[in-house]
Short mmCIF file of N, CA and C and ligand atoms in Angstrom, two decimals:
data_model
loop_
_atom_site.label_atom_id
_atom_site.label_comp_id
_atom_site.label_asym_id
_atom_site.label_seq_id
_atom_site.Cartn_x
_atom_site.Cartn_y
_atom_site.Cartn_z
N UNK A 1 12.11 -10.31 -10.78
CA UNK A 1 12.07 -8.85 -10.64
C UNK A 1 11.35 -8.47 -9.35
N UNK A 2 12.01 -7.47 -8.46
CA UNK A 2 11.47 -7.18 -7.08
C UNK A 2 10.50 -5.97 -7.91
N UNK A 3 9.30 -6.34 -6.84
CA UNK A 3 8.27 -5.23 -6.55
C UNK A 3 8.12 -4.45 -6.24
N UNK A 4 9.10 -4.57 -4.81
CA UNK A 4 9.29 -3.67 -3.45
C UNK A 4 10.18 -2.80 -3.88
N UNK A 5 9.26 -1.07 -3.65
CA UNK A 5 9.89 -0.27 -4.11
C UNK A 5 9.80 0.66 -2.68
N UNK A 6 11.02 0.36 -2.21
CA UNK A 6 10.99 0.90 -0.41
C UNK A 6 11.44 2.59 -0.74
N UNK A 7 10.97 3.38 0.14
CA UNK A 7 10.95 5.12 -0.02
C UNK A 7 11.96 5.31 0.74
N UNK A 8 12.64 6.48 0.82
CA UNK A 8 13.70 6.80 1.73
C UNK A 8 13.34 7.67 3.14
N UNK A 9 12.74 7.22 3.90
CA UNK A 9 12.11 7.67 4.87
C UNK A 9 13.08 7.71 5.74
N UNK A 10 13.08 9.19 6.65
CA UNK A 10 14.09 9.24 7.33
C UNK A 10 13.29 9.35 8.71
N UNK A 11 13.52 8.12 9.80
CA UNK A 11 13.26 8.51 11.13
C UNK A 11 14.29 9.18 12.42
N UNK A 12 13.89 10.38 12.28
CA UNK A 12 14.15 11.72 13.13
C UNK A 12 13.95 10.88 14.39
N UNK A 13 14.30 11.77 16.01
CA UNK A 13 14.63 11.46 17.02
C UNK A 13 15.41 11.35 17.98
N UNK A 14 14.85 11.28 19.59
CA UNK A 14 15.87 10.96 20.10
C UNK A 14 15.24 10.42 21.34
N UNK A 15 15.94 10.99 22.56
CA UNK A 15 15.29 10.14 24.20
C UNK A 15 13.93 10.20 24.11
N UNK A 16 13.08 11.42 23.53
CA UNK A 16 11.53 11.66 24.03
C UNK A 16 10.84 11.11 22.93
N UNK A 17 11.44 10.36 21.80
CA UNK A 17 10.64 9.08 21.00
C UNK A 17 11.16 9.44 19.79
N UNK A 18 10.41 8.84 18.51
CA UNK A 18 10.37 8.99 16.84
C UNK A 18 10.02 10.23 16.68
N UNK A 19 10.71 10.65 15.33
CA UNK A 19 9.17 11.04 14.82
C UNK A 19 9.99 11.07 13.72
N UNK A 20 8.82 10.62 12.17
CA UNK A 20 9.15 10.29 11.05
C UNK A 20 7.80 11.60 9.79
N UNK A 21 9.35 11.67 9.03
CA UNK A 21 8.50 13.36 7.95
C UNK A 21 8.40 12.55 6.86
N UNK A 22 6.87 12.73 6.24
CA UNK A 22 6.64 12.43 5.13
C UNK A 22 5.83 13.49 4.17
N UNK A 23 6.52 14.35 3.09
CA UNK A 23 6.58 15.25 2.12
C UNK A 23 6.20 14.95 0.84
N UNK A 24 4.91 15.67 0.35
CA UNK A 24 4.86 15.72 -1.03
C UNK A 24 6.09 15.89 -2.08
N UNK A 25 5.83 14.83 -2.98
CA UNK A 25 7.15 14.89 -4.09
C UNK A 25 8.53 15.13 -3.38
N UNK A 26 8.82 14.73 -2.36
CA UNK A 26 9.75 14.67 -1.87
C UNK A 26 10.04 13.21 -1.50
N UNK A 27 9.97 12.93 -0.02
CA UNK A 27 10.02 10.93 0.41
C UNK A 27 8.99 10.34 -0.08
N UNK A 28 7.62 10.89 -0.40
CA UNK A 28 6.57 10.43 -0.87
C UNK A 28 6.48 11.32 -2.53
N UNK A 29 7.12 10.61 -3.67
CA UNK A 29 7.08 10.70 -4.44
C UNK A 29 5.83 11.02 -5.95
N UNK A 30 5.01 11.46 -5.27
CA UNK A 30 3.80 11.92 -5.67
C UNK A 30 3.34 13.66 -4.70
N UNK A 31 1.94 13.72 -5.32
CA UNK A 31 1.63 14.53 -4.20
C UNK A 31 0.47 14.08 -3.57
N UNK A 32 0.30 13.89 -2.29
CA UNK A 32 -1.05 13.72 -1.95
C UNK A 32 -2.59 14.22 -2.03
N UNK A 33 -2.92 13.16 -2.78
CA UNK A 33 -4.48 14.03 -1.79
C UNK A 33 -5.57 13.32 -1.11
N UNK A 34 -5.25 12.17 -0.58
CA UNK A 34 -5.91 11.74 0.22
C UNK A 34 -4.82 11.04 1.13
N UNK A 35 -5.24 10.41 2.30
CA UNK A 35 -4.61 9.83 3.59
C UNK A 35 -5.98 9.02 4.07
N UNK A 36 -5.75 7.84 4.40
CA UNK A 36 -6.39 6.80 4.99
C UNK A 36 -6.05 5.64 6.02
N UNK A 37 -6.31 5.67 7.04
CA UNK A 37 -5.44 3.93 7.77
C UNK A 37 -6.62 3.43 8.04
N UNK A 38 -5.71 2.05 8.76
CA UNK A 38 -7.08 1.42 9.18
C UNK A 38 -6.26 0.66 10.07
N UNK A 39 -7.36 0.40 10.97
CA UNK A 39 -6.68 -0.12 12.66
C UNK A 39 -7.75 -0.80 12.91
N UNK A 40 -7.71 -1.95 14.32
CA UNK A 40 -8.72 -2.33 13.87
C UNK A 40 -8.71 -4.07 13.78
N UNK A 41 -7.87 -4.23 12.96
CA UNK A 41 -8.05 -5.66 11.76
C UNK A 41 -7.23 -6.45 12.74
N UNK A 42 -7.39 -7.64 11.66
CA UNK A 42 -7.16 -9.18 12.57
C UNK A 42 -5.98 -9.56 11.89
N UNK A 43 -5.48 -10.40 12.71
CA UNK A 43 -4.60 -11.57 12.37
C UNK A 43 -4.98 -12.48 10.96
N UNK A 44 -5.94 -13.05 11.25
CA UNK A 44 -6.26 -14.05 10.23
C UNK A 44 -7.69 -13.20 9.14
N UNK A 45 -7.55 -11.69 8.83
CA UNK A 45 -8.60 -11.58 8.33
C UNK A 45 -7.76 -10.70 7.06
N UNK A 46 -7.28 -10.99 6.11
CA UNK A 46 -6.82 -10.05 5.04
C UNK A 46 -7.50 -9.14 4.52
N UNK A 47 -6.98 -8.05 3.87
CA UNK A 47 -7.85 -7.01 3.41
C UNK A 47 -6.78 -6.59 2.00
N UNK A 48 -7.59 -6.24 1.38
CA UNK A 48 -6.84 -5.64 0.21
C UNK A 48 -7.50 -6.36 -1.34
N UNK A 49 -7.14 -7.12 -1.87
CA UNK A 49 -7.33 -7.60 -2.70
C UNK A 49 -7.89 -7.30 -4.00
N UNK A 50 -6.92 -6.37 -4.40
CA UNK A 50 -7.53 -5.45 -5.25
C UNK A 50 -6.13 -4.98 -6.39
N UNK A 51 -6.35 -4.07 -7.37
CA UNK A 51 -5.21 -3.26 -7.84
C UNK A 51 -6.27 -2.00 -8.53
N UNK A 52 -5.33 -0.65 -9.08
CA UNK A 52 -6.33 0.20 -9.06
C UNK A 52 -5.84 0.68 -10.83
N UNK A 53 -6.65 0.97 -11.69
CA UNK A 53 -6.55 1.04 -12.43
C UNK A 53 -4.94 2.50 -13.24
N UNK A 54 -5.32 3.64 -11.87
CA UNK A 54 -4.48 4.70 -11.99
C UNK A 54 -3.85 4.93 -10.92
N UNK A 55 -4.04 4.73 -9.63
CA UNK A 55 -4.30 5.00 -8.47
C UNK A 55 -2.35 4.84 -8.21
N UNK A 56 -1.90 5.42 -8.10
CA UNK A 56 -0.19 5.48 -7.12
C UNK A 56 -0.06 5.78 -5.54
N UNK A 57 0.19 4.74 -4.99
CA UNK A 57 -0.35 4.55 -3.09
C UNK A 57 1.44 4.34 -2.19
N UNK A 58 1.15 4.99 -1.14
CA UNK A 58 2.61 4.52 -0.41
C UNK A 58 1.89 3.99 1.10
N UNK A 59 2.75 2.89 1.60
CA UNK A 59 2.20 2.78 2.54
C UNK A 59 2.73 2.54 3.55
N UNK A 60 2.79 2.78 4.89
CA UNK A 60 3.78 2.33 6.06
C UNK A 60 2.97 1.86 7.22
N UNK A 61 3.54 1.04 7.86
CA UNK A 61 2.36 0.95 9.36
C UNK A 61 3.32 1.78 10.43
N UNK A 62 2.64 2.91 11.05
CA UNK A 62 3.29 3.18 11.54
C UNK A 62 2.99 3.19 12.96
N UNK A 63 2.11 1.82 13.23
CA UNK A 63 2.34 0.75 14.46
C UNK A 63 2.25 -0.10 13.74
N UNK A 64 2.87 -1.67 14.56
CA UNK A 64 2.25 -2.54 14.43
C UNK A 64 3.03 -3.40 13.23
N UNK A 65 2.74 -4.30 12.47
CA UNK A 65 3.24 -4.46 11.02
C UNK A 65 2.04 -5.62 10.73
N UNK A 66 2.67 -5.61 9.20
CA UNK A 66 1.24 -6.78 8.65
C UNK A 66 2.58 -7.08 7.58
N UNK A 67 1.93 -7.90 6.62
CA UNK A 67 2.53 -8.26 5.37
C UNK A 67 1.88 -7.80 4.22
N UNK A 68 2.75 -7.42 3.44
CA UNK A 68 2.17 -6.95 2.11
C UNK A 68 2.31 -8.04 0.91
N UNK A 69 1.40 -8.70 0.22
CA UNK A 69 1.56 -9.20 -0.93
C UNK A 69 1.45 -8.10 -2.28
N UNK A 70 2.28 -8.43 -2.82
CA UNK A 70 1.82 -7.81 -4.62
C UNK A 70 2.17 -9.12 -5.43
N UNK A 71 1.77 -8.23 -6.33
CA UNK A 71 1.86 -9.36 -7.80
C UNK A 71 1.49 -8.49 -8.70
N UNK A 72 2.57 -8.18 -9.60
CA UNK A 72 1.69 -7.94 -10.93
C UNK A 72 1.60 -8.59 -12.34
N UNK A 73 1.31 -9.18 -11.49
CA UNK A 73 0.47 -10.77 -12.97
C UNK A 73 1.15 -11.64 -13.45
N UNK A 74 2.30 -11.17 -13.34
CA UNK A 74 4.00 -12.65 -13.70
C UNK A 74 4.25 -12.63 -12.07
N UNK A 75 4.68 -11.50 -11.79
CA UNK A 75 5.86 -11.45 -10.66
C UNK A 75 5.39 -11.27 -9.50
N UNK A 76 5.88 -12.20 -8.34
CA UNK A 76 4.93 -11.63 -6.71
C UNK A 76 6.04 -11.66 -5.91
N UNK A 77 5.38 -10.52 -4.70
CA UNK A 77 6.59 -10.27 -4.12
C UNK A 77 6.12 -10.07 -2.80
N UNK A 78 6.69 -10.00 -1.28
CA UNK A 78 6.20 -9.68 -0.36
C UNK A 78 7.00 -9.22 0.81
N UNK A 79 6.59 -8.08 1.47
CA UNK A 79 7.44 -7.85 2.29
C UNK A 79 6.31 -7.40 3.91
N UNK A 80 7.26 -7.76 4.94
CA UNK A 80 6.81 -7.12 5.96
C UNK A 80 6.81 -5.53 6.50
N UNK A 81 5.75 -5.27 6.74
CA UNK A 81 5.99 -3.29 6.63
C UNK A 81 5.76 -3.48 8.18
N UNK A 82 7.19 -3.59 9.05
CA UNK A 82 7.24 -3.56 10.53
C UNK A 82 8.13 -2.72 11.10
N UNK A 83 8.55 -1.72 10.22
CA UNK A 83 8.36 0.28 11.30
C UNK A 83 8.01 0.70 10.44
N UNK A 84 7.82 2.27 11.25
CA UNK A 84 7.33 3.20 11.32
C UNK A 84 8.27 3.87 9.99
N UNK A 85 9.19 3.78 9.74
CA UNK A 85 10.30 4.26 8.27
C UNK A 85 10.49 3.24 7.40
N UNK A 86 9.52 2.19 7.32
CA UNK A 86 9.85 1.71 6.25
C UNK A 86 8.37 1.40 5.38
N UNK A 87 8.29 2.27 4.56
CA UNK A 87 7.07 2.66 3.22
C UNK A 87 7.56 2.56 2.21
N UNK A 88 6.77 1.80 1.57
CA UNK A 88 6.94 1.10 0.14
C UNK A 88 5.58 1.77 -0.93
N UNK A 89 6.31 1.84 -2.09
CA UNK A 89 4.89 2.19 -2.98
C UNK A 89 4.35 1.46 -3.75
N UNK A 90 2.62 1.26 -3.81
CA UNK A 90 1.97 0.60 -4.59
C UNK A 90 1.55 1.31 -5.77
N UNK A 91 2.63 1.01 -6.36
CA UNK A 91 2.15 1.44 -8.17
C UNK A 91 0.63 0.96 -8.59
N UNK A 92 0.13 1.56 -9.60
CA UNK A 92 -1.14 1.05 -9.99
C UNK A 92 -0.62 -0.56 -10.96
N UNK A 93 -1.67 -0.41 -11.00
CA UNK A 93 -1.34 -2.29 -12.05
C UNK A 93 -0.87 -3.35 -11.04
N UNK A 94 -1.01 -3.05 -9.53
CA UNK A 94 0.02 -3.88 -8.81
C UNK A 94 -1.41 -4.51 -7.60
N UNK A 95 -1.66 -6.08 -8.22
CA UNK A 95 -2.37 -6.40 -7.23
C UNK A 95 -1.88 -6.32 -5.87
N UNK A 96 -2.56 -5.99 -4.51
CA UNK A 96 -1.88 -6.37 -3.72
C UNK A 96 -3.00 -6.70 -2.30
N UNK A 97 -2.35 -7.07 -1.93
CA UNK A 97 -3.15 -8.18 -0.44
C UNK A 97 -2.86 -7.66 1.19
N UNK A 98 -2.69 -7.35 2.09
CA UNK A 98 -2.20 -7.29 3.27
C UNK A 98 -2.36 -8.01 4.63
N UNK A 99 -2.05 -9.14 4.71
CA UNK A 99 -1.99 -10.14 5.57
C UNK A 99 -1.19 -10.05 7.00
N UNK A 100 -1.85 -10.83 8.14
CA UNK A 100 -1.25 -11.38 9.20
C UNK A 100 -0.97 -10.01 10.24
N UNK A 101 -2.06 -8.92 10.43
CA UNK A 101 -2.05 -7.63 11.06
C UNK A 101 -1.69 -8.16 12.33
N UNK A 102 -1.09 -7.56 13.21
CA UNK A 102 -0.75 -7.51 14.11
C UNK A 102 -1.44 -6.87 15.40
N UNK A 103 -1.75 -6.92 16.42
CA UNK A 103 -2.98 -6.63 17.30
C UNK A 103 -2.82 -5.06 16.81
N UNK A 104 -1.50 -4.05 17.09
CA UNK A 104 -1.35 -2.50 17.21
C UNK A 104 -1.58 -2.36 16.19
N UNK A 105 -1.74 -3.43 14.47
CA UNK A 105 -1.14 -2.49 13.82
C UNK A 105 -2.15 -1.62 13.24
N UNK A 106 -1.44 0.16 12.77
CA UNK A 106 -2.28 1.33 11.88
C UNK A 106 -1.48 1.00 10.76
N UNK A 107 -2.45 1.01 9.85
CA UNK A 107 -1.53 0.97 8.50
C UNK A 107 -2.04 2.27 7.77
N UNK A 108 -1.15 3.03 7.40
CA UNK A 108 -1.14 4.29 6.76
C UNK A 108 -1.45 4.58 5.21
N UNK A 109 -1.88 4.68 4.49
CA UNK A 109 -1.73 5.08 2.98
C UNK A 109 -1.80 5.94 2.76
N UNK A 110 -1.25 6.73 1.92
CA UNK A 110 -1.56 8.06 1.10
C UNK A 110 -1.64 7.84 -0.35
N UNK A 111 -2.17 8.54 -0.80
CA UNK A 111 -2.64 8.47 -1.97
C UNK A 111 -2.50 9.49 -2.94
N UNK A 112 -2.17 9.42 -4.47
CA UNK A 112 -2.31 10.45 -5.18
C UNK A 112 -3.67 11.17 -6.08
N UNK A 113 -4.80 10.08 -5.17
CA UNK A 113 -5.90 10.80 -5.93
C UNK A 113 -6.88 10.57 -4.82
N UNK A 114 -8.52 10.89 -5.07
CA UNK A 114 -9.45 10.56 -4.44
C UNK A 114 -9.84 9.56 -4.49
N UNK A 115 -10.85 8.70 -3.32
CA UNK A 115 -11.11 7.89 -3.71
C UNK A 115 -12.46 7.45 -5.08
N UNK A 116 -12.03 6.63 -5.65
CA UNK A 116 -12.94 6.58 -7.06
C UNK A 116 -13.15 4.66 -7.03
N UNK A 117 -14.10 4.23 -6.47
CA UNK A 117 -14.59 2.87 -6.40
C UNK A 117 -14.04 2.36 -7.81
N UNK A 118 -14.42 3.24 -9.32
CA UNK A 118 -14.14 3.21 -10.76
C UNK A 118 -12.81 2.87 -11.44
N UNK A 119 -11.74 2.92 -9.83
CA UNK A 119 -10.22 2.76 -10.22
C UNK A 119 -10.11 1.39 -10.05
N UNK A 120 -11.33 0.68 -9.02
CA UNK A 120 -10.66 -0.86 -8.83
C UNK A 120 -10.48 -1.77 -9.68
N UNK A 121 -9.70 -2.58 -9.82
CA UNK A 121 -10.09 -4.04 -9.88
C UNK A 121 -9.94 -5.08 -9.13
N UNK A 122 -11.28 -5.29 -8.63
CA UNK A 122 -11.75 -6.47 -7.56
C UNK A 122 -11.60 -7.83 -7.61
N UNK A 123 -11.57 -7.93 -8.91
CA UNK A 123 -11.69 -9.61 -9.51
C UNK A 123 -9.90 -10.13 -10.06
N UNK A 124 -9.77 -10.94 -9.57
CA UNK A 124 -8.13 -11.27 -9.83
C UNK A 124 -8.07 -11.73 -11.38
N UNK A 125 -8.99 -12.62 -11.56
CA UNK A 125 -9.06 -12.71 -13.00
C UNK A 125 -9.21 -12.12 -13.91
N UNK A 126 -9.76 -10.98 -14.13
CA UNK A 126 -9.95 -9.38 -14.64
C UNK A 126 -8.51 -9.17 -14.87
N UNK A 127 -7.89 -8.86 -13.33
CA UNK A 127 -6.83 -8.47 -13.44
C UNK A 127 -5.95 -8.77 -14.11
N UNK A 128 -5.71 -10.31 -14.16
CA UNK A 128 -4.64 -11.10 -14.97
C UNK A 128 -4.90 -10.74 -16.51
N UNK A 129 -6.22 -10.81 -17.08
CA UNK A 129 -6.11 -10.48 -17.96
C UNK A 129 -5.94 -9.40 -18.59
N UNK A 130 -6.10 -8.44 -17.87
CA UNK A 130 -5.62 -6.81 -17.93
C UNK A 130 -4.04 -6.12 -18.06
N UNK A 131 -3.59 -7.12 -17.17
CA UNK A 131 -2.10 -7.29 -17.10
C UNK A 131 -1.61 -7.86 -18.81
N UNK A 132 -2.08 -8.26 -19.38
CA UNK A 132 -1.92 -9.52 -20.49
C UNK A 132 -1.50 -8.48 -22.06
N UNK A 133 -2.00 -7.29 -21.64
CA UNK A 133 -2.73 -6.47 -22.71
C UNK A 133 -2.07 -5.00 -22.38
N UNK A 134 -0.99 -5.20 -21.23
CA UNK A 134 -1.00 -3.68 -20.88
C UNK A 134 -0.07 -3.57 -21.45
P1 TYD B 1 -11.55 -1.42 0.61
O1 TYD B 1 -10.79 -0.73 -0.47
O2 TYD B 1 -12.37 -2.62 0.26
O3 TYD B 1 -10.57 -1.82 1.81
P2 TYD B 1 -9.25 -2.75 1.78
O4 TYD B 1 -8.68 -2.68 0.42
O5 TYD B 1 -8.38 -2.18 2.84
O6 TYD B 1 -9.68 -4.13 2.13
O7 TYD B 1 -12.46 -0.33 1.29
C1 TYD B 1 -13.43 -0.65 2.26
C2 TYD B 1 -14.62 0.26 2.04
O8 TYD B 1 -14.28 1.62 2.26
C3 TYD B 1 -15.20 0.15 0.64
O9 TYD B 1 -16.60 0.20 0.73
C4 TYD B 1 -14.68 1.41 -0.04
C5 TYD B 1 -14.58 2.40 1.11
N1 TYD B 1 -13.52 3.42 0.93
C6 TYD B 1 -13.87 4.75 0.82
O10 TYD B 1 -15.07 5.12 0.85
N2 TYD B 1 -12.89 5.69 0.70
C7 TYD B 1 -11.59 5.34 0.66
O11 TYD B 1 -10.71 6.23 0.53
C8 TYD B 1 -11.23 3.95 0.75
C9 TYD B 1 -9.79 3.51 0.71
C10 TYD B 1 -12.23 3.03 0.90
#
């Protein structure tokens, strides 16, 4: 079973560059209320490693690309998020990892809630067993 739940992002444009629209409950299937990237990161330094208890996330790099791991507790899946129109959503319950950043890359998230430290789960083993029961 695929993970990858890619959004229909439409990149607009022409000679004088991109430009890509992303809409509450519309391409971004929630509504927002937070926005976060992070730029910055390494090649060999992953970040993520987590899943959120409620938390529904979309994410695109819109430089740059990295890799996305998920897993949710049977099934893993992974894709490269390398443009700017292609955002995928991280359901809650969905561990996931982001590997192998690229010097440019911004990686984008939006989010359907605030941040709440109280949504994580940090510990993979937690997780698995959380998954076990859901
Ligand atoms: P963290 O979730 O560990 O980053 P990543 O999953 O990308 O590796 O977040 C790093 C730190 O930033 C951590 O102390 C929590 C804090 N943080 C906020 O304060 N607000 C936020 O919206 C986010 C996403 C993180």
């Amino acid at each position: 079973m695929s993970l990858i739940k890619l959004l229909d992002i439409k990149k607009l444009g022409d000679h004088r560059g991109h430009l890509v629209v992303l809409e509450n409950n519309k391409s971004i299937p929630f509504a927002i209320k937070r926005v976060y990237y992070l730029t910055g990161t390494q090649a060999g330094v992953p970040r993520g490693f987590h899943a959120h208890k409620e938390l529904t996330q979309a994410a695109v790099c819109v430089s740059g690309r990295c890799l996305m791991k998920m897993d949710d507790g049977i099934n893993k899946d992974e894709i490269w998020l390398d443009s700017s129109d292609k955002a995928i959503v991280i359901d809650k319950m969905i561990w996931h990892e982001m590997h192998e950043f690229s010097a440019d890359c911004v990686l984008l998230v939006l989010a359907d809630d605030y941040y709440d430290e109280e949504d994580y789960i940090r510990n993979y083993d937690v997780f698995l067993e959380l998954t076990k029961h859901a």
